Tab-separated table of N, CA and C in Angstrom:
chain	number	residue	atom	x	y	z
A	213	UNK	N	21.880	136.848	-20.304
A	213	UNK	CA	22.700	137.492	-19.283
A	213	UNK	C	21.814	137.899	-18.113
A	214	UNK	N	22.403	137.827	-16.972
A	214	UNK	CA	21.648	138.255	-15.801
A	214	UNK	C	21.672	139.771	-15.709
A	215	UNK	N	20.799	140.307	-14.856
A	215	UNK	CA	20.768	141.759	-14.651
A	215	UNK	C	22.117	142.264	-14.162
A	216	UNK	N	22.721	141.506	-13.303
A	216	UNK	CA	24.019	141.918	-12.749
A	216	UNK	C	25.082	141.983	-13.848
A	217	UNK	N	25.099	140.978	-14.719
A	217	UNK	CA	26.076	140.972	-15.802
A	217	UNK	C	25.832	142.130	-16.764
A	218	UNK	N	24.581	142.442	-17.056
A	218	UNK	CA	24.256	143.584	-17.919
A	218	UNK	C	24.720	144.892	-17.282
A	219	UNK	N	24.487	145.030	-15.986
A	219	UNK	CA	24.913	146.243	-15.273
A	219	UNK	C	26.434	146.369	-15.294
A	220	UNK	N	27.125	145.255	-15.101
A	220	UNK	CA	28.589	145.278	-15.134
A	220	UNK	C	29.096	145.660	-16.527
A	221	UNK	N	28.456	145.165	-17.559
A	221	UNK	CA	28.859	145.494	-18.925
A	221	UNK	C	28.615	146.970	-19.227
A	222	UNK	N	27.497	147.503	-18.780
A	222	UNK	CA	27.224	148.932	-18.974
A	222	UNK	C	28.249	149.780	-18.229
A	223	UNK	N	28.609	149.377	-17.039
A	223	UNK	CA	29.619	150.092	-16.259
A	223	UNK	C	30.970	150.049	-16.965
A	224	UNK	N	31.338	148.878	-17.490
A	224	UNK	CA	32.604	148.749	-18.212
A	224	UNK	C	32.630	149.662	-19.434
A	225	UNK	N	31.533	149.699	-20.178
A	225	UNK	CA	31.454	150.561	-21.365
A	225	UNK	C	31.531	152.038	-20.987
A	226	UNK	N	30.880	152.400	-19.902
A	226	UNK	CA	30.919	153.786	-19.436
A	226	UNK	C	32.339	154.171	-19.016
A	227	UNK	N	33.001	153.307	-18.277
A	227	UNK	CA	34.378	153.572	-17.864
A	227	UNK	C	35.300	153.691	-19.070
A	228	UNK	N	35.086	152.857	-20.060
A	228	UNK	CA	35.903	152.901	-21.266
A	228	UNK	C	35.712	154.229	-22.013
A	229	UNK	N	34.472	154.703	-22.104
A	229	UNK	CA	34.200	155.993	-22.759
A	229	UNK	C	34.924	157.129	-22.051
A	230	UNK	N	34.813	157.176	-20.716
A	230	UNK	CA	35.440	158.264	-19.973
A	230	UNK	C	36.954	158.151	-19.968
A	231	UNK	N	37.476	156.958	-19.937
A	231	UNK	CA	38.933	156.774	-20.023
A	231	UNK	C	39.442	157.266	-21.370
A	232	UNK	N	38.703	156.979	-22.427
A	232	UNK	CA	39.070	157.435	-23.767
A	232	UNK	C	39.061	158.966	-23.828
A	233	UNK	N	38.016	159.596	-23.293
A	233	UNK	CA	37.957	161.066	-23.266
A	233	UNK	C	39.127	161.645	-22.478
A	234	UNK	N	39.401	161.059	-21.339
A	234	UNK	CA	40.482	161.506	-20.458
A	234	UNK	C	41.827	161.413	-21.172
A	235	UNK	N	42.124	160.271	-21.733
A	235	UNK	CA	43.430	160.045	-22.356
A	235	UNK	C	43.605	160.805	-23.663
A	236	UNK	N	42.542	161.062	-24.390
A	236	UNK	CA	42.667	161.699	-25.697
A	236	UNK	C	42.351	163.189	-25.708
A	237	UNK	N	42.087	163.751	-24.560
A	237	UNK	CA	41.861	165.193	-24.473
A	237	UNK	C	43.169	165.925	-24.747
A	238	UNK	N	43.072	167.084	-25.363
A	238	UNK	CA	44.269	167.905	-25.562
A	238	UNK	C	44.539	168.783	-24.347
A	239	UNK	N	43.573	168.888	-23.419
A	239	UNK	CA	43.800	169.598	-22.167
A	239	UNK	C	44.680	168.756	-21.256
A	240	UNK	N	45.398	169.421	-20.374
A	240	UNK	CA	46.220	168.737	-19.381
A	240	UNK	C	45.304	168.406	-18.204
A	241	UNK	N	45.079	167.124	-17.960
A	241	UNK	CA	44.152	166.692	-16.910
A	241	UNK	C	44.946	165.971	-15.836
A	242	UNK	N	44.633	166.322	-14.579
A	242	UNK	CA	45.346	165.716	-13.461
A	242	UNK	C	44.393	165.436	-12.309
A	243	UNK	N	44.722	164.409	-11.548
A	243	UNK	CA	44.035	164.098	-10.304
A	243	UNK	C	45.119	164.065	-9.244
A	244	UNK	N	44.907	164.849	-8.180
A	244	UNK	CA	45.887	164.936	-7.105
A	244	UNK	C	45.356	164.261	-5.858
A	245	UNK	N	46.263	163.657	-5.097
A	245	UNK	CA	45.908	163.123	-3.796
A	245	UNK	C	45.797	164.250	-2.786
A	246	UNK	N	45.361	163.957	-1.572
A	246	UNK	CA	45.201	165.004	-0.563
A	246	UNK	C	46.521	165.674	-0.175
A	247	UNK	N	47.628	165.023	-0.468
A	247	UNK	CA	48.956	165.589	-0.179
A	247	UNK	C	49.546	166.298	-1.400
A	248	UNK	N	48.738	166.562	-2.410
A	248	UNK	CA	49.122	167.209	-3.677
A	248	UNK	C	49.978	166.325	-4.575
A	249	UNK	N	50.060	165.034	-4.268
A	249	UNK	CA	50.794	164.107	-5.137
A	249	UNK	C	49.977	163.852	-6.400
A	250	UNK	N	50.680	163.632	-7.498
A	250	UNK	CA	50.008	163.326	-8.761
A	250	UNK	C	49.550	161.874	-8.715
A	251	UNK	N	48.254	161.672	-8.789
A	251	UNK	CA	47.693	160.315	-8.792
A	251	UNK	C	47.467	159.829	-10.214
A	252	UNK	N	46.876	160.669	-11.035
A	252	UNK	CA	46.600	160.336	-12.430
A	252	UNK	C	46.812	161.583	-13.268
A	253	UNK	N	47.396	161.404	-14.426
A	253	UNK	CA	47.486	162.479	-15.414
A	253	UNK	C	47.241	161.850	-16.780
A	254	UNK	N	46.738	162.651	-17.689
A	254	UNK	CA	46.457	162.095	-19.010
A	254	UNK	C	47.677	162.207	-19.923
A	255	UNK	N	47.516	161.644	-21.094
A	255	UNK	CA	48.613	161.608	-22.065
A	255	UNK	C	49.095	163.012	-22.435
A	256	UNK	N	48.173	163.976	-22.661
A	256	UNK	CA	48.567	165.341	-23.013
A	256	UNK	C	49.426	165.949	-21.904
A	257	UNK	N	49.080	165.692	-20.647
A	257	UNK	CA	49.860	166.196	-19.516
A	257	UNK	C	51.268	165.607	-19.561
A	258	UNK	N	51.346	164.285	-19.702
A	258	UNK	CA	52.656	163.611	-19.715
A	258	UNK	C	53.506	164.086	-20.891
A	259	UNK	N	52.915	164.134	-22.072
A	259	UNK	CA	53.684	164.526	-23.258
A	259	UNK	C	54.114	165.988	-23.195
A	260	UNK	N	53.244	166.864	-22.725
A	260	UNK	CA	53.569	168.283	-22.649
A	260	UNK	C	54.669	168.550	-21.633
A	261	UNK	N	54.602	167.874	-20.486
A	261	UNK	CA	55.603	168.113	-19.451
A	261	UNK	C	56.798	167.170	-19.567
A	262	UNK	N	56.729	166.194	-20.441
A	262	UNK	CA	57.883	165.355	-20.737
A	262	UNK	C	58.151	164.211	-19.782
A	263	UNK	N	57.136	163.744	-19.082
A	263	UNK	CA	57.303	162.647	-18.127
A	263	UNK	C	56.694	161.366	-18.659
A	264	UNK	N	57.306	160.248	-18.302
A	264	UNK	CA	56.740	158.949	-18.605
A	264	UNK	C	55.752	158.556	-17.522
A	265	UNK	N	54.874	157.619	-17.835
A	265	UNK	CA	53.882	157.157	-16.859
A	265	UNK	C	54.517	156.715	-15.551
A	266	UNK	N	55.652	156.029	-15.659
A	266	UNK	CA	56.309	155.483	-14.466
A	266	UNK	C	56.908	156.563	-13.578
A	267	UNK	N	57.099	157.763	-14.085
A	267	UNK	CA	57.703	158.851	-13.309
A	267	UNK	C	56.683	159.654	-12.511
A	268	UNK	N	55.427	159.545	-12.843
A	268	UNK	CA	54.389	160.376	-12.255
A	268	UNK	C	54.185	160.080	-10.774
A	269	UNK	N	54.239	158.826	-10.376
A	269	UNK	CA	53.892	158.457	-9.002
A	269	UNK	C	54.795	159.103	-7.952
A	270	UNK	N	55.982	159.528	-8.321
A	270	UNK	CA	56.869	160.155	-7.349
A	270	UNK	C	56.804	161.661	-7.320
A	271	UNK	N	55.857	162.261	-8.060
A	271	UNK	CA	55.816	163.716	-8.181
A	271	UNK	C	54.635	164.332	-7.443
A	272	UNK	N	54.838	165.541	-6.968
A	272	UNK	CA	53.787	166.395	-6.427
A	272	UNK	C	53.515	167.475	-7.471
A	273	UNK	N	52.336	168.072	-7.438
A	273	UNK	CA	52.054	169.173	-8.355
A	273	UNK	C	53.070	170.288	-8.152
A	274	UNK	N	53.573	170.437	-6.944
A	274	UNK	CA	54.534	171.506	-6.668
A	274	UNK	C	55.913	171.211	-7.255
A	275	UNK	N	56.150	169.975	-7.680
A	275	UNK	CA	57.394	169.645	-8.393
A	275	UNK	C	57.386	170.179	-9.813
A	276	UNK	N	56.205	170.465	-10.347
A	276	UNK	CA	56.124	170.950	-11.724
A	276	UNK	C	55.691	172.415	-11.810
A	277	UNK	N	55.608	173.077	-10.681
A	277	UNK	CA	55.339	174.515	-10.664
A	277	UNK	C	56.686	175.218	-10.732
A	278	UNK	N	56.809	176.150	-11.642
A	278	UNK	CA	58.084	176.853	-11.818
A	278	UNK	C	58.447	177.605	-10.539
A	279	UNK	N	59.708	177.506	-10.083
A	279	UNK	CA	60.103	178.156	-8.828
A	279	UNK	C	59.973	179.678	-8.837
A	280	UNK	N	60.001	180.280	-10.000
A	280	UNK	CA	59.871	181.740	-10.087
A	280	UNK	C	58.422	182.203	-10.191
A	281	UNK	N	57.483	181.315	-10.085
A	281	UNK	CA	56.078	181.670	-10.270
A	281	UNK	C	55.599	182.518	-9.097
A	282	UNK	N	55.414	183.805	-9.340
A	282	UNK	CA	54.946	184.699	-8.280
A	282	UNK	C	53.441	184.621	-8.099
A	283	UNK	N	52.729	184.072	-9.087
A	283	UNK	CA	51.272	183.939	-8.980
A	283	UNK	C	50.861	182.642	-8.295
A	284	UNK	N	51.823	181.884	-7.809
A	284	UNK	CA	51.539	180.582	-7.196
A	284	UNK	C	51.535	180.711	-5.682
A	285	UNK	N	50.961	181.761	-5.194
A	285	UNK	CA	50.948	182.025	-3.763
A	285	UNK	C	49.839	181.285	-3.052
A	286	UNK	N	49.390	181.836	-1.933
A	286	UNK	CA	48.401	181.164	-1.076
A	286	UNK	C	47.102	180.809	-1.786
A	287	UNK	N	46.601	181.682	-2.673
A	287	UNK	CA	45.339	181.367	-3.341
A	287	UNK	C	45.475	180.121	-4.207
A	288	UNK	N	46.575	180.016	-4.966
A	288	UNK	CA	46.798	178.836	-5.796
A	288	UNK	C	46.878	177.596	-4.906
A	289	UNK	N	47.620	177.692	-3.820
A	289	UNK	CA	47.741	176.545	-2.908
A	289	UNK	C	46.391	176.169	-2.330
A	290	UNK	N	45.551	177.164	-2.014
A	290	UNK	CA	44.212	176.871	-1.505
A	290	UNK	C	43.376	176.123	-2.536
A	291	UNK	N	43.512	176.492	-3.803
A	291	UNK	CA	42.781	175.803	-4.864
A	291	UNK	C	43.295	174.378	-5.017
A	292	UNK	N	44.611	174.222	-5.125
A	292	UNK	CA	45.200	172.896	-5.341
A	292	UNK	C	44.991	171.982	-4.130
A	293	UNK	N	44.992	172.545	-2.949
A	293	UNK	CA	44.819	171.740	-1.737
A	293	UNK	C	43.352	171.545	-1.367
A	294	UNK	N	42.447	171.995	-2.242
A	294	UNK	CA	41.031	171.715	-2.056
A	294	UNK	C	40.308	172.607	-1.075
A	295	UNK	N	40.946	173.671	-0.619
A	295	UNK	CA	40.281	174.565	0.318
A	295	UNK	C	39.278	175.465	-0.394
A	296	UNK	N	39.452	175.603	-1.692
A	296	UNK	CA	38.488	176.340	-2.504
A	296	UNK	C	38.553	175.810	-3.928
A	297	UNK	N	37.425	175.815	-4.612
A	297	UNK	CA	37.384	175.430	-6.016
A	297	UNK	C	37.609	176.674	-6.845
A	298	UNK	N	38.096	176.486	-8.041
A	298	UNK	CA	38.177	177.660	-8.877
A	298	UNK	C	39.185	177.591	-9.990
A	299	UNK	N	39.307	178.746	-10.631
A	299	UNK	CA	40.215	178.907	-11.760
A	299	UNK	C	41.596	179.256	-11.243
A	300	UNK	N	42.569	178.932	-12.060
A	300	UNK	CA	43.937	179.295	-11.726
A	300	UNK	C	44.720	179.565	-12.988
A	301	UNK	N	45.776	180.314	-12.838
A	301	UNK	CA	46.783	180.483	-13.873
A	301	UNK	C	48.112	180.274	-13.181
A	302	UNK	N	48.970	179.474	-13.780
A	302	UNK	CA	50.259	179.199	-13.161
A	302	UNK	C	51.288	178.868	-14.230
A	303	UNK	N	52.499	178.668	-13.796
A	303	UNK	CA	53.585	178.306	-14.715
A	303	UNK	C	54.073	176.913	-14.348
A	304	UNK	N	53.899	175.986	-15.264
A	304	UNK	CA	54.468	174.656	-15.111
A	304	UNK	C	55.880	174.681	-15.686
A	305	UNK	N	56.704	173.789	-15.190
A	305	UNK	CA	58.034	173.620	-15.753
A	305	UNK	C	58.158	172.179	-16.223
A	306	UNK	N	58.593	172.017	-17.461
A	306	UNK	CA	58.707	170.683	-18.032
A	306	UNK	C	59.915	169.963	-17.444
A	307	UNK	N	59.981	168.698	-17.699
A	307	UNK	CA	61.107	167.901	-17.213
A	307	UNK	C	62.436	168.451	-17.742
A	308	UNK	N	62.426	168.977	-18.965
A	308	UNK	CA	63.661	169.547	-19.518
A	308	UNK	C	63.775	171.054	-19.264
A	309	UNK	N	63.005	171.547	-18.258
A	309	UNK	CA	63.147	172.900	-17.695
A	309	UNK	C	62.605	174.030	-18.568
A	310	UNK	N	61.615	173.783	-19.407
A	310	UNK	CA	60.958	174.836	-20.173
A	310	UNK	C	59.703	175.294	-19.431
A	311	UNK	N	59.391	176.570	-19.530
A	311	UNK	CA	58.206	177.130	-18.885
A	311	UNK	C	56.976	176.976	-19.787
A	312	UNK	N	55.858	176.654	-19.157
A	312	UNK	CA	54.583	176.584	-19.846
A	312	UNK	C	53.554	177.293	-18.965
A	313	UNK	N	52.946	178.342	-19.485
A	313	UNK	CA	51.918	179.066	-18.740
A	313	UNK	C	50.578	178.424	-19.060
A	314	UNK	N	49.862	178.040	-18.005
A	314	UNK	CA	48.584	177.352	-18.172
A	314	UNK	C	47.505	178.051	-17.351
A	315	UNK	N	46.272	177.831	-17.769
A	315	UNK	CA	45.138	178.247	-16.945
A	315	UNK	C	44.147	177.103	-16.926
A	316	UNK	N	43.445	176.985	-15.818
A	316	UNK	CA	42.512	175.883	-15.724
A	316	UNK	C	41.564	176.007	-14.561
A	317	UNK	N	40.916	174.910	-14.262
A	317	UNK	CA	39.959	174.798	-13.162
A	317	UNK	C	40.324	173.610	-12.296
A	318	UNK	N	40.070	173.745	-11.012
A	318	UNK	CA	40.305	172.659	-10.068
A	318	UNK	C	39.083	172.541	-9.168
A	319	UNK	N	38.716	171.317	-8.849
A	319	UNK	CA	37.641	171.097	-7.872
A	319	UNK	C	38.081	170.025	-6.881
A	320	UNK	N	37.583	170.168	-5.671
A	320	UNK	CA	37.932	169.237	-4.594
A	320	UNK	C	37.117	167.957	-4.721
A	321	UNK	N	37.708	166.864	-4.267
A	321	UNK	CA	37.011	165.579	-4.193
A	321	UNK	C	36.915	165.205	-2.717
A	322	UNK	N	35.842	164.539	-2.362
A	322	UNK	CA	35.721	164.076	-0.986
A	322	UNK	C	35.356	162.601	-0.970
A	323	UNK	N	35.723	161.980	0.111
A	323	UNK	CA	35.445	160.562	0.309
A	323	UNK	C	35.037	160.395	1.765
A	324	UNK	N	33.869	159.876	2.006
A	324	UNK	CA	33.351	159.729	3.369
A	324	UNK	C	33.398	161.047	4.132
A	325	UNK	N	33.101	162.149	3.426
A	325	UNK	CA	33.058	163.452	4.055
A	325	UNK	C	34.413	164.099	4.312
A	326	UNK	N	35.491	163.447	3.858
A	326	UNK	CA	36.832	164.002	4.073
A	326	UNK	C	37.454	164.373	2.737
A	327	UNK	N	38.343	165.351	2.776
A	327	UNK	CA	39.052	165.788	1.586
A	327	UNK	C	39.893	164.636	1.039
A	328	UNK	N	39.714	164.315	-0.253
A	328	UNK	CA	40.411	163.180	-0.857
A	328	UNK	C	41.329	163.598	-1.996
A	329	UNK	N	41.416	164.893	-2.269
A	329	UNK	CA	42.281	165.360	-3.340
A	329	UNK	C	41.531	166.307	-4.257
A	330	UNK	N	42.137	166.585	-5.388
A	330	UNK	CA	41.517	167.481	-6.359
A	330	UNK	C	41.625	166.884	-7.749
A	331	UNK	N	40.790	167.383	-8.622
A	331	UNK	CA	40.895	167.044	-10.033
A	331	UNK	C	40.778	168.339	-10.813
A	332	UNK	N	41.532	168.392	-11.875
A	332	UNK	CA	41.499	169.622	-12.641
A	332	UNK	C	41.993	169.435	-14.054
A	333	UNK	N	41.729	170.446	-14.843
A	333	UNK	CA	42.223	170.454	-16.212
A	333	UNK	C	42.722	171.853	-16.519
A	334	UNK	N	43.692	171.910	-17.395
A	334	UNK	CA	44.239	173.205	-17.772
A	334	UNK	C	44.602	173.197	-19.247
A	335	UNK	N	44.653	174.386	-19.788
A	335	UNK	CA	45.032	174.581	-21.186
A	335	UNK	C	46.287	175.443	-21.214
A	336	UNK	N	47.102	175.220	-22.213
A	336	UNK	CA	48.329	175.989	-22.365
A	336	UNK	C	47.990	177.355	-22.934
A	337	UNK	N	48.448	178.389	-22.237
A	337	UNK	CA	48.299	179.751	-22.756
A	337	UNK	C	49.501	180.123	-23.603
A	338	UNK	N	50.691	179.859	-23.082
A	338	UNK	CA	51.939	180.156	-23.800
A	338	UNK	C	53.005	179.183	-23.330
A	339	UNK	N	53.931	178.885	-24.228
A	339	UNK	CA	55.100	178.120	-23.809
A	339	UNK	C	56.263	179.092	-23.685
A	340	UNK	N	57.433	178.594	-23.326
A	340	UNK	CA	58.589	179.444	-23.056
A	340	UNK	C	58.942	180.354	-24.218
A	341	UNK	N	58.705	179.919	-25.415
A	341	UNK	CA	59.055	180.721	-26.583
A	341	UNK	C	58.020	181.813	-26.864
A	342	UNK	N	56.908	181.802	-26.102
A	342	UNK	CA	55.897	182.831	-26.285
A	342	UNK	C	54.785	182.452	-27.240
A	343	UNK	N	54.905	181.299	-27.888
A	343	UNK	CA	53.830	180.908	-28.806
A	343	UNK	C	52.622	180.414	-28.027
A	344	UNK	N	51.482	180.602	-28.623
A	344	UNK	CA	50.232	180.162	-28.001
A	344	UNK	C	49.815	178.845	-28.608
A	345	UNK	N	49.060	178.134	-27.872
A	345	UNK	CA	48.537	176.851	-28.341
A	345	UNK	C	47.397	177.069	-29.272
């Protein structure tokens, strides 16, 4: 094999490892575009919130934030919109309208020096029934 082919194989193996970690994590992992649209979410995110893969592309993170969430004010928006990195606690609403309280971390991504979106992960603190994960 040439050096280039070896490098490509190592890259493929590395991508496969990280894809496996991403998809099999029990944390809810999401990547948002600069407009807060959901670009990628892992299996735990989809299963917990009740969406199929094909439904994700039409959603914004704000579509899954519960409308009664009083803690989802300017600071949360600043974190999600990449103006600041940090921890958050918020209430997601599932497709079938159940509340899930989560906490997590978000960090901004940049591309060519411009804001390109955010990536983050969160864990369930409580679901609507009050049980903890």
